[in-house]
PDB file of C-alpha atoms in Angstrom:
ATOM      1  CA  UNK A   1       9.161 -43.632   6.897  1.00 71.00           C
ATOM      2  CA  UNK A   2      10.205 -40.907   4.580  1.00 93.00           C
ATOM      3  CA  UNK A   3      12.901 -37.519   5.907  1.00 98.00           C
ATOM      4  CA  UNK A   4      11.412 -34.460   8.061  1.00 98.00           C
ATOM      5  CA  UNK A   5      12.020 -30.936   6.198  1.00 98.00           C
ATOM      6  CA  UNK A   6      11.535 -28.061   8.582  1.00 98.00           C
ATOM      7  CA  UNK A   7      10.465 -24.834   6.992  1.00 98.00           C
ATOM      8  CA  UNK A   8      10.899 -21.196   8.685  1.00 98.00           C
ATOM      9  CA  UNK A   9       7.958 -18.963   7.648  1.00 96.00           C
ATOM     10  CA  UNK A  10       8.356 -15.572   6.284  1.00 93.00           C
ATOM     11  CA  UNK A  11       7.412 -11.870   6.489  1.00 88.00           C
ATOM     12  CA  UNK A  12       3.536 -11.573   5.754  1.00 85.00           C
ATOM     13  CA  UNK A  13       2.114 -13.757   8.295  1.00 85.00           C
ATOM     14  CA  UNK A  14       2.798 -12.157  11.646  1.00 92.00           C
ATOM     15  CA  UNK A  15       0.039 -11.280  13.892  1.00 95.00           C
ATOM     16  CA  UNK A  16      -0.528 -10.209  17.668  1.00 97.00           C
ATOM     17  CA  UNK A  17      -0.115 -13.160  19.913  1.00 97.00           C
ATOM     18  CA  UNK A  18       2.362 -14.803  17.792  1.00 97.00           C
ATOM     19  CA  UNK A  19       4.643 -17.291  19.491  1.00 97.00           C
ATOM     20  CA  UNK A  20       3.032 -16.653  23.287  1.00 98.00           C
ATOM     21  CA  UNK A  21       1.453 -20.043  23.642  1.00 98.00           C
ATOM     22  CA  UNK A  22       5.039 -22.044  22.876  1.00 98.00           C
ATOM     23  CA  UNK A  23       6.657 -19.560  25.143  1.00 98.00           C
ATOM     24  CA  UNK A  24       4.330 -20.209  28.389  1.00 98.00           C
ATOM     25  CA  UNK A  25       4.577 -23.981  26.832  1.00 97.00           C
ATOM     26  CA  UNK A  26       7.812 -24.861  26.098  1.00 98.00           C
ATOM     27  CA  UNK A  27      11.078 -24.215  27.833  1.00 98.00           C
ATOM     28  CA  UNK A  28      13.440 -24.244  24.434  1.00 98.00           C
ATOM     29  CA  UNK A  29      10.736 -21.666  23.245  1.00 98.00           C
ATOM     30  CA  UNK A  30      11.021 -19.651  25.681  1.00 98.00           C
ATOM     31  CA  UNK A  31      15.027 -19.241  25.726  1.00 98.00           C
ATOM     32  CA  UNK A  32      14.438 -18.388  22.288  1.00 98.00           C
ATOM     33  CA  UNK A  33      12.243 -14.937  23.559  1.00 98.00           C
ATOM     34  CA  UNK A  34      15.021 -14.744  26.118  1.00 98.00           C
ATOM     35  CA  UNK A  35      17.824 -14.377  24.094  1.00 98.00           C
ATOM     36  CA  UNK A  36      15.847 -11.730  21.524  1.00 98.00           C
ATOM     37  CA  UNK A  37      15.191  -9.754  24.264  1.00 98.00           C
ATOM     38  CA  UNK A  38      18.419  -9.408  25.573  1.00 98.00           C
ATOM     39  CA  UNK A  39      19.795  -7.942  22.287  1.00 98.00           C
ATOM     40  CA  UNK A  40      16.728  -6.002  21.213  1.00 98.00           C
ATOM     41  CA  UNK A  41      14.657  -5.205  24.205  1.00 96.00           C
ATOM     42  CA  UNK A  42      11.183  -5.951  24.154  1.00 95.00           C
ATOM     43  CA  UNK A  43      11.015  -8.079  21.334  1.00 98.00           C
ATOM     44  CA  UNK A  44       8.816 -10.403  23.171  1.00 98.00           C
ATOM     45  CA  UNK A  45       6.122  -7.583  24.383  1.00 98.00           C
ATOM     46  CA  UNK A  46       6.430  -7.047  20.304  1.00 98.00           C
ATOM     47  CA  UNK A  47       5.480 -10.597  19.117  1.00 98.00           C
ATOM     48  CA  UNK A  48       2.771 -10.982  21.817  1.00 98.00           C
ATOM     49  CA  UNK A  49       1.453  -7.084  22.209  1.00 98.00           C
ATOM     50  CA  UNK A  50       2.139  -5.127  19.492  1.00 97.00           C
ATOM     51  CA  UNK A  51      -0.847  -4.347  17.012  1.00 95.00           C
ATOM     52  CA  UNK A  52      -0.645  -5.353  13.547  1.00 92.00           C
ATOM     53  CA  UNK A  53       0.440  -2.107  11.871  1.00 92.00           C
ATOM     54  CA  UNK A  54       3.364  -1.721  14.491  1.00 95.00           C
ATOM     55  CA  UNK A  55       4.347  -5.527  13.962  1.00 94.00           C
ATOM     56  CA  UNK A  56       4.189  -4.863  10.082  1.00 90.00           C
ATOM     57  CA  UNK A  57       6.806  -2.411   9.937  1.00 91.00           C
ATOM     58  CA  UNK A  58       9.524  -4.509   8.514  1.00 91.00           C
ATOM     59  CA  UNK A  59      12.357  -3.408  10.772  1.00 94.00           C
ATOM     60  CA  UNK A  60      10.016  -4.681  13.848  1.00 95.00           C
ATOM     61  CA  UNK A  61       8.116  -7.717  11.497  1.00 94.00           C
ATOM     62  CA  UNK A  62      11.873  -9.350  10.297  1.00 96.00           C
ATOM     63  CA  UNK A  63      13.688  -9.765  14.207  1.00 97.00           C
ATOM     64  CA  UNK A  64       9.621 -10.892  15.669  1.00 97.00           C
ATOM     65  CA  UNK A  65       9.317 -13.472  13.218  1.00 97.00           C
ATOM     66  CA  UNK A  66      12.623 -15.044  13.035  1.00 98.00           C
ATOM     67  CA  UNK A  67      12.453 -15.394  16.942  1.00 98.00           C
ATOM     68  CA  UNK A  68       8.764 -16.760  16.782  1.00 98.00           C
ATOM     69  CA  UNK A  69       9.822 -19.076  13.873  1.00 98.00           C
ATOM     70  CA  UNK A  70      12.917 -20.126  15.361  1.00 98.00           C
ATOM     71  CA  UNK A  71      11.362 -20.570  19.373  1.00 98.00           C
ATOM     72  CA  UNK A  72       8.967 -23.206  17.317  1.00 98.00           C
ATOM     73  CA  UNK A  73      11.334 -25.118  15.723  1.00 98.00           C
ATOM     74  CA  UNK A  74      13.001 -25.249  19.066  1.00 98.00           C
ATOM     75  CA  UNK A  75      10.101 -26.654  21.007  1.00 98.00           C
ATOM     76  CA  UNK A  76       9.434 -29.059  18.312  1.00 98.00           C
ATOM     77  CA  UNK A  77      12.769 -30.270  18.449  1.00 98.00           C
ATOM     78  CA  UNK A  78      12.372 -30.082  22.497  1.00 97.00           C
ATOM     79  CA  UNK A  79       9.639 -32.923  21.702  1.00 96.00           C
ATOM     80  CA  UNK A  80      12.356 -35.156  20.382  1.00 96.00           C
ATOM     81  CA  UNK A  81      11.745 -34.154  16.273  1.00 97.00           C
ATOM     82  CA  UNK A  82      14.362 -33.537  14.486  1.00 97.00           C
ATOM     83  CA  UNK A  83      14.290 -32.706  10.908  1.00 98.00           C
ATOM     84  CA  UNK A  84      16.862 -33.882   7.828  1.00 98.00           C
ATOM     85  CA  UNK A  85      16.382 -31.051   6.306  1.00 98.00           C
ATOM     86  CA  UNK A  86      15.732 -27.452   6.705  1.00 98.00           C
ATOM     87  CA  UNK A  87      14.610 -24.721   4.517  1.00 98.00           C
ATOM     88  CA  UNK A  88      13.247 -20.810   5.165  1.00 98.00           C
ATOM     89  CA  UNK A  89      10.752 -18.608   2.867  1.00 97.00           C
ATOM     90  CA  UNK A  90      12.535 -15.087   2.864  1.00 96.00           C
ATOM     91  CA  UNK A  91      13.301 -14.180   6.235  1.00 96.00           C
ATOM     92  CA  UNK A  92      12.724 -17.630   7.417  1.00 97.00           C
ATOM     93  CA  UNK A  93      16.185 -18.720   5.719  1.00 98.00           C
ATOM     94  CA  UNK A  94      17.958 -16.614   8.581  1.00 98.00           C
ATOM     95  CA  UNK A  95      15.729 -18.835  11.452  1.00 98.00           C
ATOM     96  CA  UNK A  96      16.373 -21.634   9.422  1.00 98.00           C
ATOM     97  CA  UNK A  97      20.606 -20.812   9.240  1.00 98.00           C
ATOM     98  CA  UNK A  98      20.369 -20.033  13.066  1.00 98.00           C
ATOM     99  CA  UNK A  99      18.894 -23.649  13.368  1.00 98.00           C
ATOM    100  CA  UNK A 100      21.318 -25.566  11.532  1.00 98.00           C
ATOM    101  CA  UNK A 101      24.322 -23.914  13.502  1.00 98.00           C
ATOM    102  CA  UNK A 102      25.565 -21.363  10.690  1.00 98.00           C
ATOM    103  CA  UNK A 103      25.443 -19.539  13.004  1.00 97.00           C
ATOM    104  CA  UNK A 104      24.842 -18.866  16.835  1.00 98.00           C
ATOM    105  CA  UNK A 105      21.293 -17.802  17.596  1.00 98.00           C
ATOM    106  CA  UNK A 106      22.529 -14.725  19.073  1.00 98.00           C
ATOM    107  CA  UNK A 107      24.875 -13.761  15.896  1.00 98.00           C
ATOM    108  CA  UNK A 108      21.995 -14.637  13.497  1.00 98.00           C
ATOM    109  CA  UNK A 109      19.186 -12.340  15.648  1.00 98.00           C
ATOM    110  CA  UNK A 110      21.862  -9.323  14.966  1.00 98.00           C
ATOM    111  CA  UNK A 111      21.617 -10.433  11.486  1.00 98.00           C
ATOM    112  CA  UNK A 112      18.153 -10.290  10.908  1.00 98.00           C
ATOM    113  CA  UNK A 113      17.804  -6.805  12.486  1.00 98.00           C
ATOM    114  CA  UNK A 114      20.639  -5.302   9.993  1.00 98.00           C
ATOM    115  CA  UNK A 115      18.590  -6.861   7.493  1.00 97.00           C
ATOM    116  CA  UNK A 116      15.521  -5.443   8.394  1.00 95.00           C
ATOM    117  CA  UNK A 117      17.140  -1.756   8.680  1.00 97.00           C
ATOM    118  CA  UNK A 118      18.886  -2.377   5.368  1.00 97.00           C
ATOM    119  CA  UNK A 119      15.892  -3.603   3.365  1.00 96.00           C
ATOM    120  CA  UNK A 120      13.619  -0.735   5.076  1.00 95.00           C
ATOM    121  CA  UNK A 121      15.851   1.920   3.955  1.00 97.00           C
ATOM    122  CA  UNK A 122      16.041   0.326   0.658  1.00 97.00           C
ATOM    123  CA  UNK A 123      12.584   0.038   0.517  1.00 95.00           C
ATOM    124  CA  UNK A 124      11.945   3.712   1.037  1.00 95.00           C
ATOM    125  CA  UNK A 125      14.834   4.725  -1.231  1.00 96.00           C
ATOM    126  CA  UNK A 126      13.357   2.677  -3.819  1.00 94.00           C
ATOM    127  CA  UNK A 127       9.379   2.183  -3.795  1.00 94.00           C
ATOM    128  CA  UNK A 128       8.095  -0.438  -5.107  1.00 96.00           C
ATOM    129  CA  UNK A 129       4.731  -2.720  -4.944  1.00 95.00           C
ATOM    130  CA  UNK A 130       4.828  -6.452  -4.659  1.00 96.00           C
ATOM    131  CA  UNK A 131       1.375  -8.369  -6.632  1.00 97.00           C
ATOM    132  CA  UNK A 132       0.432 -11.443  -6.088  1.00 97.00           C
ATOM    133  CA  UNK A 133      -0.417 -13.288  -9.345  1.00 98.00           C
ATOM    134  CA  UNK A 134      -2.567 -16.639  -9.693  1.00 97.00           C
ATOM    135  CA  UNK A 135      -4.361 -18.944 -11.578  1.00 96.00           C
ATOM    136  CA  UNK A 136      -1.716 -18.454 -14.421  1.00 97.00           C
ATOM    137  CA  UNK A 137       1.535 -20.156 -15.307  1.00 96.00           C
ATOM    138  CA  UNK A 138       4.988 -18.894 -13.649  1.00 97.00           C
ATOM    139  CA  UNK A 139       6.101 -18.707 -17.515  1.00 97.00           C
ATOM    140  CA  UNK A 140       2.624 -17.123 -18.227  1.00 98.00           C
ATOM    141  CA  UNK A 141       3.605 -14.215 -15.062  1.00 98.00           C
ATOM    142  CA  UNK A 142       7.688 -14.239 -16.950  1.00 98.00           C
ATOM    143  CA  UNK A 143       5.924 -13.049 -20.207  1.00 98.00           C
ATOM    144  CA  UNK A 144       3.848 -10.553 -18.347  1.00 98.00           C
ATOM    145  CA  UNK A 145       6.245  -8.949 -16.790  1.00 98.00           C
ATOM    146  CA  UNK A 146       8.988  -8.502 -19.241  1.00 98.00           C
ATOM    147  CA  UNK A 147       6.609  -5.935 -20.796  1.00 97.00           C
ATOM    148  CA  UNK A 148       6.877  -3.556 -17.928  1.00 98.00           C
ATOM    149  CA  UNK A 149      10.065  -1.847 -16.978  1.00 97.00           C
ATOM    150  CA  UNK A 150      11.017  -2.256 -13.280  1.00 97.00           C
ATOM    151  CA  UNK A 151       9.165  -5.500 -13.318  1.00 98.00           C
ATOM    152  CA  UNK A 152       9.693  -8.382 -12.192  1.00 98.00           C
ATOM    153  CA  UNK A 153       8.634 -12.202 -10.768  1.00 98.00           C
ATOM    154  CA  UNK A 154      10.137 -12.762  -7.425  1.00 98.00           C
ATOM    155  CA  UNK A 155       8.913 -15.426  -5.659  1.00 97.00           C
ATOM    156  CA  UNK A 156       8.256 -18.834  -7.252  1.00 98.00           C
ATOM    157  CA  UNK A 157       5.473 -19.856  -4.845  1.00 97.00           C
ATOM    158  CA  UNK A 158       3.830 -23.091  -6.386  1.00 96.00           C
ATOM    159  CA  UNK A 159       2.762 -23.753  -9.857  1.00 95.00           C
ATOM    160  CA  UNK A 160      -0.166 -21.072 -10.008  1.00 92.00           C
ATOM    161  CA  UNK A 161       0.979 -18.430  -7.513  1.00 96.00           C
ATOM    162  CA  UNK A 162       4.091 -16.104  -8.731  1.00 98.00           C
ATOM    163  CA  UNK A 163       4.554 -13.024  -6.917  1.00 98.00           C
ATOM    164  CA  UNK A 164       5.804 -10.094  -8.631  1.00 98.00           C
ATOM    165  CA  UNK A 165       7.975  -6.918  -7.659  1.00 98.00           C
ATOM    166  CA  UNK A 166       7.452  -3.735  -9.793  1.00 98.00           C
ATOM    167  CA  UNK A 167       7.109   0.268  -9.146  1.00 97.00           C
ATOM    168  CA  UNK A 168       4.016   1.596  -7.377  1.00 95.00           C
ATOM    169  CA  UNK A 169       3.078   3.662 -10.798  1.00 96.00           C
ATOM    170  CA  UNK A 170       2.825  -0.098 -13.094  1.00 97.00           C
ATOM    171  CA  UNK A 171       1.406  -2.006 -10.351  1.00 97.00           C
ATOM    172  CA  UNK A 172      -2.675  -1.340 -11.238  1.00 97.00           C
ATOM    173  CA  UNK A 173      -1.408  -2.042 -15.326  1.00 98.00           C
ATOM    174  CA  UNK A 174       0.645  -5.161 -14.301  1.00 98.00           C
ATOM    175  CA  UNK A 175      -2.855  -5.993 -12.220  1.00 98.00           C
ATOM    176  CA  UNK A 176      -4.522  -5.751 -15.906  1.00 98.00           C
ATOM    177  CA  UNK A 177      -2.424  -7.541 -18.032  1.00 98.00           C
ATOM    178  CA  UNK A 178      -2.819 -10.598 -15.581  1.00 98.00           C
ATOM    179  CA  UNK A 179      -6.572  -9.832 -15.319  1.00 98.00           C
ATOM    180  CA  UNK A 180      -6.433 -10.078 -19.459  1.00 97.00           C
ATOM    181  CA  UNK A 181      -4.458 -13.354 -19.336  1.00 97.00           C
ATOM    182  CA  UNK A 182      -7.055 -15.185 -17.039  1.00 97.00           C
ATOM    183  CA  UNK A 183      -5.285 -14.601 -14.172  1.00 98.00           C
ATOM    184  CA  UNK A 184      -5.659 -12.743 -10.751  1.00 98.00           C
ATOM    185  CA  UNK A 185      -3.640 -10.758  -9.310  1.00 98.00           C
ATOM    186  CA  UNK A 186      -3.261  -8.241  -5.695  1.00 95.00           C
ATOM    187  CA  UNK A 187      -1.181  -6.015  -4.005  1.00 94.00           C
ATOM    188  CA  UNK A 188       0.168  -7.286  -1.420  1.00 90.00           C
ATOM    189  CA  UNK A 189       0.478  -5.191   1.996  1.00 78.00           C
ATOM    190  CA  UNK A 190       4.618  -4.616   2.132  1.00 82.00           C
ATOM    191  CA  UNK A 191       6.404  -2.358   2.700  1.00 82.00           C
ATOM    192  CA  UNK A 192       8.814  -2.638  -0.711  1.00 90.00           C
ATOM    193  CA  UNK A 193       9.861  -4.743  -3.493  1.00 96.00           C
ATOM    194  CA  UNK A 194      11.278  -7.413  -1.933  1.00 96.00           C
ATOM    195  CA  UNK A 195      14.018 -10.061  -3.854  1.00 97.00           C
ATOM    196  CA  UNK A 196      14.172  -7.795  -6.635  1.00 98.00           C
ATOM    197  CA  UNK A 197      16.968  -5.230  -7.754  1.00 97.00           C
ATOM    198  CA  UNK A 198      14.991  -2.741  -5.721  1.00 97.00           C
ATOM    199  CA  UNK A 199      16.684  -4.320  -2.477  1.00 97.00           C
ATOM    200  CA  UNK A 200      20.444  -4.268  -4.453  1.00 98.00           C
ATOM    201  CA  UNK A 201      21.646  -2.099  -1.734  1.00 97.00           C
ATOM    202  CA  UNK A 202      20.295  -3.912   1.118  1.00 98.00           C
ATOM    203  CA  UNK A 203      22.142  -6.634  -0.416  1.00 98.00           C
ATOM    204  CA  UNK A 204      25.409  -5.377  -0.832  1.00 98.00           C
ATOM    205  CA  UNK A 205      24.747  -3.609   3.247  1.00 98.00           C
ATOM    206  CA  UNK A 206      24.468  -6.857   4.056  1.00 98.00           C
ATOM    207  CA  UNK A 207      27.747  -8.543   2.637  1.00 98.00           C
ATOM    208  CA  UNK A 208      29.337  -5.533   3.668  1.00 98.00           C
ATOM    209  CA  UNK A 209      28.190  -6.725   7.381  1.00 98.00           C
ATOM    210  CA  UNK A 210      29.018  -9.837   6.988  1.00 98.00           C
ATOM    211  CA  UNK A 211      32.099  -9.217   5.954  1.00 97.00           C
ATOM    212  CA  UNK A 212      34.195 -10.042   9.527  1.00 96.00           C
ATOM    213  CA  UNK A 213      31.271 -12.525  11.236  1.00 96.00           C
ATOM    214  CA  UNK A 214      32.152 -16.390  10.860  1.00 95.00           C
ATOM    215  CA  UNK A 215      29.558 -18.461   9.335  1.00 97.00           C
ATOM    216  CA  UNK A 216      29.886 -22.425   9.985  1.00 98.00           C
ATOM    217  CA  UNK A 217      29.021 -25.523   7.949  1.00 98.00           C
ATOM    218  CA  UNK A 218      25.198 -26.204   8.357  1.00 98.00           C
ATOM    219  CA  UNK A 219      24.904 -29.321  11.162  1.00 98.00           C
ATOM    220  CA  UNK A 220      21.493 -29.986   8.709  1.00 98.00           C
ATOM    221  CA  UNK A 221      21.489 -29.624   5.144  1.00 98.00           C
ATOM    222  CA  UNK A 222      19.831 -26.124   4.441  1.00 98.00           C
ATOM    223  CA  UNK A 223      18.057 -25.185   1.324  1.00 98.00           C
ATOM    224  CA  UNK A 224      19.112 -21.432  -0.430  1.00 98.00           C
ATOM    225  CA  UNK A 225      16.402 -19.569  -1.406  1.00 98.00           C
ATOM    226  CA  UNK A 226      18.575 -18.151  -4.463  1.00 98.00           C
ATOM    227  CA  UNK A 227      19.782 -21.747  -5.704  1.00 98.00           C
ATOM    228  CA  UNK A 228      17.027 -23.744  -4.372  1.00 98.00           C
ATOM    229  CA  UNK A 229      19.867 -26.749  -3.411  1.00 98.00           C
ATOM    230  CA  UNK A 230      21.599 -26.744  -0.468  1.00 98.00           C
ATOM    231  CA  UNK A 231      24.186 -24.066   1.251  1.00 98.00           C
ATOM    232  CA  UNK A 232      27.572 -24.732  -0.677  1.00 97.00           C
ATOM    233  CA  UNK A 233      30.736 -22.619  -1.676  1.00 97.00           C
ATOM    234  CA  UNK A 234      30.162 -18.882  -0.313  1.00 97.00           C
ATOM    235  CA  UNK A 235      27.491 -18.848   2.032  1.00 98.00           C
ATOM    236  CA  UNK A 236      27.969 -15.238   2.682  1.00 98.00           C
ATOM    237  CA  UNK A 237      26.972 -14.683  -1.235  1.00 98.00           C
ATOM    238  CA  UNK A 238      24.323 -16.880  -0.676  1.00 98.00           C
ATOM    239  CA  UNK A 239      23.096 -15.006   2.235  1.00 98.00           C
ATOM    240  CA  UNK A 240      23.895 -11.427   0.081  1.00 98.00           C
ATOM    241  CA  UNK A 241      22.202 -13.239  -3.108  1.00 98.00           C
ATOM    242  CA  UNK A 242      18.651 -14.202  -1.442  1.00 97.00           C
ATOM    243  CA  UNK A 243      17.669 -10.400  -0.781  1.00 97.00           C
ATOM    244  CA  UNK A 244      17.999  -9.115  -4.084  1.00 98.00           C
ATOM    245  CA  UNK A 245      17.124 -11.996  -6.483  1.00 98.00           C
ATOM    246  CA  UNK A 246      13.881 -14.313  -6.492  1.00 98.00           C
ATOM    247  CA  UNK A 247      12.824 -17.116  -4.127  1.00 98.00           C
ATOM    248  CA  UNK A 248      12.772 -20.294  -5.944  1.00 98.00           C
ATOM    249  CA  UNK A 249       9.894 -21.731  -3.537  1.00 98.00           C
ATOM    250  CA  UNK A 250       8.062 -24.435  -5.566  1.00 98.00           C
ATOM    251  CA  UNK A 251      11.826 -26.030  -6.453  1.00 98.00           C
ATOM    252  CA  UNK A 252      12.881 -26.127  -3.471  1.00 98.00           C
ATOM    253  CA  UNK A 253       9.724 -27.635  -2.165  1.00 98.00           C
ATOM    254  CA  UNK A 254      10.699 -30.141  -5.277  1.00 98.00           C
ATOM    255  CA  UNK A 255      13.949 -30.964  -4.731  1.00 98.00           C
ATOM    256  CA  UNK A 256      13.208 -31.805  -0.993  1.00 98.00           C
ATOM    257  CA  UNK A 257      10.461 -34.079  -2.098  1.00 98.00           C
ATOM    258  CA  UNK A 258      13.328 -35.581  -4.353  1.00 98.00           C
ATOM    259  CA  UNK A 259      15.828 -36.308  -1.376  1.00 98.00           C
ATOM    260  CA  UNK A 260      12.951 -38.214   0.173  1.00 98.00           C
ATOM    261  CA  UNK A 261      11.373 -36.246   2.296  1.00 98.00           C
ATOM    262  CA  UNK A 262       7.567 -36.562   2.960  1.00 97.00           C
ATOM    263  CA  UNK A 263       6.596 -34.529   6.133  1.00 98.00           C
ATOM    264  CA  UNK A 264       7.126 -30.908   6.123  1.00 98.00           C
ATOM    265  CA  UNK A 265       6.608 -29.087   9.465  1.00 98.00           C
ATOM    266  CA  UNK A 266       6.041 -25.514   9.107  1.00 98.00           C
ATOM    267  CA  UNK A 267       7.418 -23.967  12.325  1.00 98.00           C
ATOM    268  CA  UNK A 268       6.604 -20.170  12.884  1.00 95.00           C
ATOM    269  CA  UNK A 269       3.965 -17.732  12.003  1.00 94.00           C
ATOM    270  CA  UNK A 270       0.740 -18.705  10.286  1.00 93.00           C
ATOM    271  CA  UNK A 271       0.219 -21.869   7.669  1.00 95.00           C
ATOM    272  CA  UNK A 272       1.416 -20.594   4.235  1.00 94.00           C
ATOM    273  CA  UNK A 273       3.790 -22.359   3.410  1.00 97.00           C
ATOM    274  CA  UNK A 274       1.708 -25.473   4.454  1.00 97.00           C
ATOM    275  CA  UNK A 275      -1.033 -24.321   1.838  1.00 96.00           C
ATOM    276  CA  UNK A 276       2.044 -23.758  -0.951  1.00 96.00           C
ATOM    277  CA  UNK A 277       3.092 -27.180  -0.498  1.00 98.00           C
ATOM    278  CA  UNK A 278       0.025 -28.679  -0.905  1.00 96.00           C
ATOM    279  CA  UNK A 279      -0.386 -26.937  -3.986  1.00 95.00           C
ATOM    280  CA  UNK A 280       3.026 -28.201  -4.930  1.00 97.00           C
ATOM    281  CA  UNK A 281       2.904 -31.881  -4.331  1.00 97.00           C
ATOM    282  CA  UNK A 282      -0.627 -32.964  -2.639  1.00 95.00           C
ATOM    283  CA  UNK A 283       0.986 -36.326  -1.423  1.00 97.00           C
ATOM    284  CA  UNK A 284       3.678 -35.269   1.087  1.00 97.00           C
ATOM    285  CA  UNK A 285       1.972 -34.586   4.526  1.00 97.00           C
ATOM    286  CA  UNK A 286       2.365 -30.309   5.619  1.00 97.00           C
ATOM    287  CA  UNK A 287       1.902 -29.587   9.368  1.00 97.00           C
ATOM    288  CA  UNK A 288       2.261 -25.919  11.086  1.00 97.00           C
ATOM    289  CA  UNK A 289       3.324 -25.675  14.371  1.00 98.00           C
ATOM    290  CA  UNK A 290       2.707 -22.068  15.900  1.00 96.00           C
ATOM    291  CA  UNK A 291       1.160 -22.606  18.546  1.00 97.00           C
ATOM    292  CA  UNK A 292       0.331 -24.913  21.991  1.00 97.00           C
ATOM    293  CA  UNK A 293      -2.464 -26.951  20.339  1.00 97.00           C
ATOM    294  CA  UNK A 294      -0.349 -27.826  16.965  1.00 97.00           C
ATOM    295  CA  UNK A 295       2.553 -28.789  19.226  1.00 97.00           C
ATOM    296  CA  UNK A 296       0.620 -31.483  21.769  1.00 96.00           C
ATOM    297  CA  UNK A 297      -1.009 -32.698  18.548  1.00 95.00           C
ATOM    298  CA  UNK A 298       2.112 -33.128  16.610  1.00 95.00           C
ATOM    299  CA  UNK A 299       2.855 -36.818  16.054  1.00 86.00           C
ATOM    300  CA  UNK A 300       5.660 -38.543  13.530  1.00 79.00           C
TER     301      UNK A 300
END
């Protein structure tokens, strides 16, 4: 049998209900809830409550979906899975740092809230739209955007989805010049341009917070967003790095397949970076777990 890669959804696929069913189901899931709600009160009544608009607001959206992602990857683990490997889309890469033992859950919750304040405010300092461009080339998207000023491809998704960060008043030309290369392309429903220089303040918030909390070697190999290999050398750069520059998705995806691994769970919110994968390399085997049913049915 091949290695296990866990990957930590990101922001974009929360919804009401989210991580309920492992909470009622599994114990390690529900400690998870526990220990959000002891630092940020109510986070729970968010995840499983909370309407879509409220849950979209990214200083609510970044805390509820690390704790969803992370309670799954708990109660998968609870199950007696463990993975080789981890990895995190975005915001995932914090559940996916907590997992590993970076850092303790608690210290890495914290973390995820700053970043959420920091990227919000940084979002409406700086507005932005983020597209999401298929059915071209990631070099085909490069050439697209280098046209525009304030444009630019963020996150490498697979090899005919690129997303792109740009300003709100070149988003419906950017949408154009795709449509004229073959392509498609839509706005995305954010609330900035994320993993662009539009979030360089964020970033350097964020160092700046991390500037006296202790970060540990990962107890599981965990893949960087920003370098696509695993954490190595500053890991608080890393950390700083992955708001403000793109995610190198389909590469990572890559170089896991290269280390041998051929099961990827998806533990979190919604099944999008099972689809990616698929897209990526349609032999490896992608599974979500989000819920009760995709946990009893889960089988290695």
């Amino acid at each position: 049998m091949g290695k296990i890669a866990f990957v930590f959804s990101g922001q974009g696929a929360q919804y009401t209900g989210m991580g309920k069913e492992l909470y009622d189901a599994s114990p390690a899931a529900k400690k998870v809830f526990d220990m959000a709600d002891s630092i940020r009160e109510n986070t729970s009544k968010q995840c499983f409550e909370a309407d879509v608009s409220e849950l979209s607001q990214t200083v609510n959206t970044q805390p509820c979906v690390f704790t969803a992602d992370l309670a799954a990857a708990c109660a998968v683990a609870e199950k007696g899975i463990k993975p080789d490997f981890v990895a995190g889309f975005s915001l995932g890469e914090i559940a996916a740092l907590a997992f590993s033992q970076m850092m303790s859950y608690e210290d890495a919750f914290k973390l995820v809230c700053k970043r959420g304040e920091l990227m919000n405010e940084a979002a409406q300092k700086n507005k932005g739209a983020m597209l999401a461009v298929m059915k071209i080339t990631p070099e085909q998207t490069e050439e697209i955007c280098s046209k525009f000023e304030k444009t630019y491809p963020v996150n490498y998704n697979s090899p005919a989805q690129t997303v792109v960060a740009t300003t709100e008043e070149n988003a419906d030309a950017v949408i154009e010049a795709v449509s004229e290369a073959k392509g498609r392309a839509k706005k995305l429903a954010v609330s900035g341009a994320f993993h662009s220089p539009f979030m360089s303040e964020a970033a350097d918030g964020l160092y700046e917070y991390l500037s006296d909390k202790t970060i540990s070697d990962p107890c599981v190999p965990v893949y960087s967003n920003f370098t696509a290999e695993p954490y190595s050398g500053d890991y608080k750069m890393l950390i700083k790095s992955q708001v403000e520059n793109p995610v190198k998705w389909q590469t990572t995806v890559e170089n896991l397949i290269a280390q041998g691994v051929d099961t990827f769970i998806e533990v979190g919110v919604g099944k999008t970076l099972t689809g990616l994968i698929k897209r990526i390399n349609g032999d490896v085997k992608a599974i979500k777990v989000e819920n009760k049913a995709d946990l009893d049915a889960l089988e290695i």
